[in-house]
Coordinates of C-alpha atoms and ligand atoms in Angstrom, one line a residue:
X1 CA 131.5 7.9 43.1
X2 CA 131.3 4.5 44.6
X3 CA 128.4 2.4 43.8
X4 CA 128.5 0.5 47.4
X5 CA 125.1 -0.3 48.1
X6 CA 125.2 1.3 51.4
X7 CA 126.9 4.5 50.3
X8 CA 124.2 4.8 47.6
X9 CA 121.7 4.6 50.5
X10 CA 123.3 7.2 52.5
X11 CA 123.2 9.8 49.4
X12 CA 119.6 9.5 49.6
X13 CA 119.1 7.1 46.6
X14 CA 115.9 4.7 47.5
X15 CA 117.1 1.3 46.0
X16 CA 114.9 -1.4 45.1
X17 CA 115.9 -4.0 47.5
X18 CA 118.1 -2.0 51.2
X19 CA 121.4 -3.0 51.7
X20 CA 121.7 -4.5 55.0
X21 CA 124.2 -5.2 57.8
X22 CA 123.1 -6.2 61.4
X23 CA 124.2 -4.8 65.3
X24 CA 126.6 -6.9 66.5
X25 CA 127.1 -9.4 63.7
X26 CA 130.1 -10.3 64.9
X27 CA 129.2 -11.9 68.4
X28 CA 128.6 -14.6 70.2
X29 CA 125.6 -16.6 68.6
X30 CA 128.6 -17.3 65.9
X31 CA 130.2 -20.7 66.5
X32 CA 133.1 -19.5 64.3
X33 CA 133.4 -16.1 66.7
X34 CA 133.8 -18.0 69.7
X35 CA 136.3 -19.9 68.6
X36 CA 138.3 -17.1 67.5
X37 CA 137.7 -15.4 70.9
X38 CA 138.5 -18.5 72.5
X39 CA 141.9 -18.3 70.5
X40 CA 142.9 -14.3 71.5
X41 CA 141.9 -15.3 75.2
X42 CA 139.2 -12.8 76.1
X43 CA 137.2 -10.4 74.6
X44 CA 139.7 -7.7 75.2
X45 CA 142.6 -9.3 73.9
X46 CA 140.1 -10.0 71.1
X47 CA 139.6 -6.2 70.5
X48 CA 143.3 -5.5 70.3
X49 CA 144.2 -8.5 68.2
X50 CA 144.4 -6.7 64.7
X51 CA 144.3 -9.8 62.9
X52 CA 141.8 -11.7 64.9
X53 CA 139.5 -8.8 64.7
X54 CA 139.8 -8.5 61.4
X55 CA 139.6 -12.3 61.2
X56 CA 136.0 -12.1 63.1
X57 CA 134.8 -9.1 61.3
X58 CA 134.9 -11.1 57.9
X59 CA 133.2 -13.8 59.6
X60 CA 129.5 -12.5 59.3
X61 CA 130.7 -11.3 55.6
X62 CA 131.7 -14.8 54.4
X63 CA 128.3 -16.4 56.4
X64 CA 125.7 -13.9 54.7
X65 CA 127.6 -11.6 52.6
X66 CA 126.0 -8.6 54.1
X67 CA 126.4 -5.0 52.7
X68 CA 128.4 -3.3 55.5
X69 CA 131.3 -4.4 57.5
X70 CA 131.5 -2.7 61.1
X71 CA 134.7 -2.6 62.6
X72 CA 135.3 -5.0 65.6
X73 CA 136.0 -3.1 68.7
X74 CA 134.2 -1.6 71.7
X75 CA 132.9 1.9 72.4
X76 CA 134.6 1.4 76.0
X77 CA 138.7 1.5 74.4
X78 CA 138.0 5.1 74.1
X79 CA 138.1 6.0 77.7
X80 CA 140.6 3.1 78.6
X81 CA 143.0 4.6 76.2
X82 CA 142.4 8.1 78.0
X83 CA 143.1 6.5 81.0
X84 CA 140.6 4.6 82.7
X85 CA 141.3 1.0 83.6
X86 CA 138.7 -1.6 81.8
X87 CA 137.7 -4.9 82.4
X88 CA 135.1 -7.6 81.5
X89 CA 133.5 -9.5 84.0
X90 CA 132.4 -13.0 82.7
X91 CA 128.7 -12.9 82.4
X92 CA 128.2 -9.2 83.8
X93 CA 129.9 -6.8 81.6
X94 CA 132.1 -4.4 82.1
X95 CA 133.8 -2.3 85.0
X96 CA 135.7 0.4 84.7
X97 CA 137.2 2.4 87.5
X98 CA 135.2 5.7 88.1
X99 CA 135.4 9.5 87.0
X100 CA 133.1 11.6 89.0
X101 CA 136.2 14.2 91.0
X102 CA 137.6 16.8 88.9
X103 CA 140.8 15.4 89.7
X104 CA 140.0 12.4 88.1
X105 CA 138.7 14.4 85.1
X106 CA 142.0 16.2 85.0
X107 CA 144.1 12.7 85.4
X108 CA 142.2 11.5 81.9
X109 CA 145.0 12.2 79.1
X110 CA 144.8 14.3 76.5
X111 CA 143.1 13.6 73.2
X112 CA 146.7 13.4 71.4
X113 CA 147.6 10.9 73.5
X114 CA 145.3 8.0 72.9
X115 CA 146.5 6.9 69.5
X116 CA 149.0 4.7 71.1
X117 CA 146.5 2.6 72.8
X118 CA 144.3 2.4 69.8
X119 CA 147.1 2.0 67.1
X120 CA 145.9 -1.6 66.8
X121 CA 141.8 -0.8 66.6
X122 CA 143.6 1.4 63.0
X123 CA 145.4 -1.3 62.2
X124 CA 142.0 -3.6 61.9
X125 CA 141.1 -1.2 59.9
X126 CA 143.6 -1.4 57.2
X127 CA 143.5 -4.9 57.1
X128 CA 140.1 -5.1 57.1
X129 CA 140.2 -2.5 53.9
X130 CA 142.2 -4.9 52.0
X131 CA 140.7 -8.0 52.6
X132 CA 136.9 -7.4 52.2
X133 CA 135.4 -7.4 49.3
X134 CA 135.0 -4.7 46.9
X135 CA 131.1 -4.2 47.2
X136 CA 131.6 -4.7 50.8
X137 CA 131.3 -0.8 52.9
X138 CA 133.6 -1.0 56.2
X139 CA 132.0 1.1 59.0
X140 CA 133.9 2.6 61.8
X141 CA 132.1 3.6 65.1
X142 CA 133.0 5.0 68.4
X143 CA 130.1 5.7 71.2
X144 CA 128.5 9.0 71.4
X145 CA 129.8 11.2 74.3
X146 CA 126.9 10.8 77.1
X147 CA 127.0 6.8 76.4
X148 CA 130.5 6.2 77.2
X149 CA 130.2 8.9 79.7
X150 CA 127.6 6.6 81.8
X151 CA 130.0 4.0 82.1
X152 CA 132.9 6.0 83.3
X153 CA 130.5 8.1 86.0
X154 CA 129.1 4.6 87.2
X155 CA 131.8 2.5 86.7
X156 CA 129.7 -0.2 84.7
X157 CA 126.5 -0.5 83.1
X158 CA 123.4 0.6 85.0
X159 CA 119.5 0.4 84.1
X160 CA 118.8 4.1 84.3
X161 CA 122.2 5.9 84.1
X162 CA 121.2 7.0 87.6
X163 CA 124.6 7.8 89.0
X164 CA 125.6 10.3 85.5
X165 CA 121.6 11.9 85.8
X166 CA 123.1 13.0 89.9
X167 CA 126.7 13.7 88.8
X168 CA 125.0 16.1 86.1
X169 CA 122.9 17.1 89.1
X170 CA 125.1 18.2 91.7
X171 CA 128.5 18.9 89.8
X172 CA 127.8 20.5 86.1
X173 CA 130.9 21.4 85.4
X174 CA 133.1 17.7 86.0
X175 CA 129.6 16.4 84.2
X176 CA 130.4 18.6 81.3
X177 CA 133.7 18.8 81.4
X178 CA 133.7 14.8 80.7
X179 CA 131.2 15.4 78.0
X180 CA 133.7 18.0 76.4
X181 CA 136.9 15.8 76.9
X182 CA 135.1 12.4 75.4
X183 CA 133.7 14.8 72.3
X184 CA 137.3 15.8 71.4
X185 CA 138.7 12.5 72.0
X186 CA 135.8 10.8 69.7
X187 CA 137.5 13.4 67.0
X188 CA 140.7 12.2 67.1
X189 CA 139.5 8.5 67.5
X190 CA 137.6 8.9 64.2
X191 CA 139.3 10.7 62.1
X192 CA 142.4 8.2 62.4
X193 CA 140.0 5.2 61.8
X194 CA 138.7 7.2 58.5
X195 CA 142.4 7.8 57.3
X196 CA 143.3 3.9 58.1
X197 CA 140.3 3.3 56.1
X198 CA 136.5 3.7 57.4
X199 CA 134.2 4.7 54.9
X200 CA 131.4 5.3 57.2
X201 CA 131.4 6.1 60.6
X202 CA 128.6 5.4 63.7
X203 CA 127.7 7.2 66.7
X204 CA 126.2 4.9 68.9
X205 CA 124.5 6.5 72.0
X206 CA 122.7 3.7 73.6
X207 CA 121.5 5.7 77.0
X208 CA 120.3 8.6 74.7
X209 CA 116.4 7.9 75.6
X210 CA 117.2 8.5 79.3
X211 CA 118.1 12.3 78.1
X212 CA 114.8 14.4 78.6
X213 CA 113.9 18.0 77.1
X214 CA 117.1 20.5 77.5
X215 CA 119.3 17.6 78.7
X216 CA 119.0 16.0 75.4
X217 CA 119.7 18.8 73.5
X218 CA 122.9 19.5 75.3
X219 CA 123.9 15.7 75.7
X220 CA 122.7 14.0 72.8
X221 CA 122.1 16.9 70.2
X222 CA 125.4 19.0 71.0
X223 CA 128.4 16.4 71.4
X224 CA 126.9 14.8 68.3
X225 CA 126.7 17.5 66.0
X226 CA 129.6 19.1 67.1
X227 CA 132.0 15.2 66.1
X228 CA 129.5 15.1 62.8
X229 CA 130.9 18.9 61.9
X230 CA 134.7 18.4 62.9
X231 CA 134.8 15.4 61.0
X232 CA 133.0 16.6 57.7
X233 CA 135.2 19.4 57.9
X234 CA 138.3 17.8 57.6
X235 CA 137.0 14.9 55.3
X236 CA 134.3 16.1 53.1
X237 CA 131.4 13.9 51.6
X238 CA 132.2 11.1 54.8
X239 CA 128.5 9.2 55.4
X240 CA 128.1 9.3 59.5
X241 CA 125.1 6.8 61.0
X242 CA 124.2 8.4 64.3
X243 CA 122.2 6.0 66.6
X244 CA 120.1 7.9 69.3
X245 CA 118.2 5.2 71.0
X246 CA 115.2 5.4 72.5
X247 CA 115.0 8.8 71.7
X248 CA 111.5 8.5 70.7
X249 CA 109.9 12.1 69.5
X250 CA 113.8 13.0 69.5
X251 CA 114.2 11.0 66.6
X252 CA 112.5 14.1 64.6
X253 CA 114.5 15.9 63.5
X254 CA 117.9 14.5 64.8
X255 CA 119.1 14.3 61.6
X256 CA 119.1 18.2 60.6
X257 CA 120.3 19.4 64.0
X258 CA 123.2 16.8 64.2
X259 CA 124.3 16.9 60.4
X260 CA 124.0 12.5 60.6
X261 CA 123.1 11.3 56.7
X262 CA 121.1 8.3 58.9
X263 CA 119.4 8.1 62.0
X264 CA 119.3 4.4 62.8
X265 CA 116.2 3.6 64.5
X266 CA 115.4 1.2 67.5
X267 CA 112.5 -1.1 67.8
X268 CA 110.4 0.5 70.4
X269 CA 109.2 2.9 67.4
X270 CA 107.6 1.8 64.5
X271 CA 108.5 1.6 60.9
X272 CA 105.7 3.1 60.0
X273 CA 106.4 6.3 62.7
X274 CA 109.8 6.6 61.5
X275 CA 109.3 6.4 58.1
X276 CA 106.9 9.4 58.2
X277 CA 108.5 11.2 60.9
X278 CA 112.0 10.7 60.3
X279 CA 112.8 9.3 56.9
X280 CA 110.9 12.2 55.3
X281 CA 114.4 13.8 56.2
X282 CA 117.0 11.4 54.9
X283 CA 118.3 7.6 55.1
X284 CA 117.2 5.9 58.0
X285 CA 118.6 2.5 59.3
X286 CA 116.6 -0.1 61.0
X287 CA 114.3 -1.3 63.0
X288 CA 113.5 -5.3 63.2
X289 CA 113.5 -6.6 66.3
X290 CA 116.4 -8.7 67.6
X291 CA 114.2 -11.6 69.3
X292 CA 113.3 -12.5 65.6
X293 CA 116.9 -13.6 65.7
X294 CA 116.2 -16.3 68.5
X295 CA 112.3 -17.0 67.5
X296 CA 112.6 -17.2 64.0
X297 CA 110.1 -18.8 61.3
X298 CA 106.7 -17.6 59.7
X299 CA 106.9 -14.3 62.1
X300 CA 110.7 -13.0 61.2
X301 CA 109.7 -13.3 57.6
X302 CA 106.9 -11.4 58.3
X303 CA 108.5 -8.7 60.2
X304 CA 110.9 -8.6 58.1
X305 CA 108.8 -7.9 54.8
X306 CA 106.9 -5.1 56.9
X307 CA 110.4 -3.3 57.6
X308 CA 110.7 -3.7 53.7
X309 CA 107.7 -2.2 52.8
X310 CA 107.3 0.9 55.2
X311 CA 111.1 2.1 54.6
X312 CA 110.3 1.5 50.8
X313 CA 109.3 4.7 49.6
X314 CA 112.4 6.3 50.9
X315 CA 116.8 5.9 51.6
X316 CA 116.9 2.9 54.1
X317 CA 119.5 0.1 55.0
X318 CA 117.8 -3.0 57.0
X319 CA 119.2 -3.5 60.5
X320 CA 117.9 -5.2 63.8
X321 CA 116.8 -2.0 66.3
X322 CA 119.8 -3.5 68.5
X323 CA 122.3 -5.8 68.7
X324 CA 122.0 -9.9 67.6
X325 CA 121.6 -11.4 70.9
X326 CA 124.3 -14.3 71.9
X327 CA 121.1 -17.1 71.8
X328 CA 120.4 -16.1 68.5
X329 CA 119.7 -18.8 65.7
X330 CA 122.4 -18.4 62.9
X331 CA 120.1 -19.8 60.7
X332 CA 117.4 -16.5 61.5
X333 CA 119.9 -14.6 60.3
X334 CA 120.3 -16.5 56.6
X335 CA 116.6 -16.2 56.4
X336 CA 116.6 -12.5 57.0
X337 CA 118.9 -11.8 54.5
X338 CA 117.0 -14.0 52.1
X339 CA 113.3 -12.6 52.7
X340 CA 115.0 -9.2 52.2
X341 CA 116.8 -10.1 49.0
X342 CA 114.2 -12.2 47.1
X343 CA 111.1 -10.6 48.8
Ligands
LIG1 C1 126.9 0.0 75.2 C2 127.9 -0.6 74.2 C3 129.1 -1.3 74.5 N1 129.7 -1.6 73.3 C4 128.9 -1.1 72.2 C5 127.8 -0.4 72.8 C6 126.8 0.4 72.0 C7 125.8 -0.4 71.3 C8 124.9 -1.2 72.1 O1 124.0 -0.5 72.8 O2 124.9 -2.4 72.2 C9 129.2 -1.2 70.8 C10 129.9 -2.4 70.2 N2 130.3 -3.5 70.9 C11 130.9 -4.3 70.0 C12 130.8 -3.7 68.7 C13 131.5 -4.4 67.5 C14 130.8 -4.2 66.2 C15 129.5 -5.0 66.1 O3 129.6 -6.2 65.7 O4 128.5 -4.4 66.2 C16 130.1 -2.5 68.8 C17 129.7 -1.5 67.8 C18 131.5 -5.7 70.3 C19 131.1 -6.3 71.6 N3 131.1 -5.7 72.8 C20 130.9 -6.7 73.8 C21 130.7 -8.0 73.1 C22 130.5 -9.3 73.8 C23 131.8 -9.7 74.3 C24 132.1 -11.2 74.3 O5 132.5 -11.8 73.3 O6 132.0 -11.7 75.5 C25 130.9 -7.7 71.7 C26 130.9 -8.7 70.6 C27 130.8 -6.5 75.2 C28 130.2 -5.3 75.7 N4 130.5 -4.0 75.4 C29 129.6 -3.1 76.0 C30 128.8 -3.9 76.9 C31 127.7 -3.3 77.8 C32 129.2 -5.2 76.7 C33 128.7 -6.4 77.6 C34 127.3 -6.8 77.1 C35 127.5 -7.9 76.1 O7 128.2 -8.9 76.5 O8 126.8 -7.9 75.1 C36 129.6 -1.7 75.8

């Protein structure tokens, strides 16, 4: 068995000092990442560069030599390679054109038929497999199904995922049926990224906190443990991270109702909560807060020390509760990684 820090962690072994990785490490508050970016053109190009995405996935590793790798990509090439046309707007995010009809639902391809978009995301991943280092565990990812499923309903990014809340609303079945058509996609997605090379995979469902009662069950729960089974199915013993954020008092239990080795948890629950509500179940990743990233000093390391201590007793890898922000200080980072290595 591999003695990867992070794949000891998602066994269930408590280790004396947690492996750690953070959201978004590769990203913008790198000089060396915007430069690369700068090189491909745009983020997109970026994405299905395989070389330059492998090139700005080291980056981060050769800065702090963190424990996991994560694949460099987006959980929006999933529905652009079913289909959907994608694009970045500088300084806004990104649009995609809508799904809502179910003609459009029908128009999306089928789940065979997305590798040759994504052929390059699997080729990141094999380079990325040969050039990291050997303690070094690569992590695949792909959103979870209700997540991506609010940008294709709304056609970007919204506050409150108010237009897929009324398309679940007043049309169930196109609302489900784009669920069920994203969950066997995310299959397919996976799996290839696992036989390229991905050692972990992670479910990220951002908007899962705006799921309440039954909804989340169906939305969050189901999709999710329905990918985690598929995949453990047809490769045995592979670690999956599922990240349900903001699901508050959803958090219990998510683990043994989804089959996830790790919940990651977000910062607007405490370390303290999760470890004795969550982590009394298995690993758990998390929770500093990003904006210790951009404020830094005597209050990051002593965040960062209480993450330590109340994920101590139990499985836990250290990672921000969301993503590194792009005015981030690089050099927050470096004394992260130091206060959780040397104490
Ligand atoms: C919702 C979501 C998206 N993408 C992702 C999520 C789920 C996680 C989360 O909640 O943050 C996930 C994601 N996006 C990216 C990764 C790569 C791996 C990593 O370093 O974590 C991962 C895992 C790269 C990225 N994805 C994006 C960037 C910034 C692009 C740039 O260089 O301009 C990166 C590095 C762009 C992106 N992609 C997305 C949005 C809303 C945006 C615009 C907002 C922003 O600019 O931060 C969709």
């Amino acid at each position: 068995m591999s003695d990867k820090t992070i794949l000891r962690a998602l066994r269930g072994e408590v280790l004396p000092t947690p492996p750690v990785w953070m959201m978004r490490q590769a990203g913008r508050y790198l000089p060396e990442y915007r430069a690369t970016r700068a090189q491909a053109g745009d983020f997109l190009s970026l994405c299905y560069n395989s070389e330059l995405a492998a090139e700005v996935t080291l980056q981060p590793i050769r800065r702090y030599g963190f424990d996991a790798a994560i694949l460099f990509a987006d959980i929006l090439l999933l529905p652009q390679a079913l289909g959907v046309d994608l694009w970045f707007e500088t300084g806004e995010g990104p649009r995609m054109s809508t799904t809502t009809t179910p003609a459009e639902l029908a128009a999306l391809k089928g789940r065979d038929d997305i590798h040759d978009t994504l052929a390059p995301i699997y080729e990141t991943v094999r380079i990325l497999r040969r050039e990291l280092p050997s303690e070094t565990t690569l992590i695949g990812f792909a959103g979870a199904p209700w997540t991506v499923a609010t940008y294709m309903i709304a056609g970007r990014g919204t506050r409150d995922q108010g237009p897929a809340h009324a398309l679940k609303a007043t049309d169930r079945a196109t609302f489900a049926g784009i669920i069920d058509r994203l969950t066997e996609a995310t299959i397919e997605y996976l799996a290839k990224q696992v036989e390229a090379g991905a050692e972990v995979v992670k479910l990220f469902d951002s908007w899962a906190g705006s799921l309440k009662g039954q909804d989340f069950e169906d939305f969050a729960v189901a999709p999710t443990a329905r990918i985690i089974a598929e995949l453990k199915a047809r490769f045995p013993g592979l670690p999956v991270i599922a990240f349900p954020r903001e699901a508050g008092e959803g958090y219990v239990g998510f683990a043994k109702k989804t089959g996830a080795d790790c919940v990651a948890i977000d910062n607007s629950v405490s370390a303290e909560w999760a470890a004795a509500n969550v982590q009394k179940d298995g690993c758990v990743q998390g929770n500093l807060d990003p904006r210790h990233m951009v404020t830094g000093g005597d209050a990051l390391v002593e965040a960062t020390r209480a993450v330590v201590r109340a994920f101590s007793k139990g499985p836990h890898i250290f990672n921000l509760g969301h993503g590194i922000t792009p005015d981030a200080d690089p050099e927050n980072v470096a004394l992260m990684v130091e206060t959780i290595r040397k104490g």
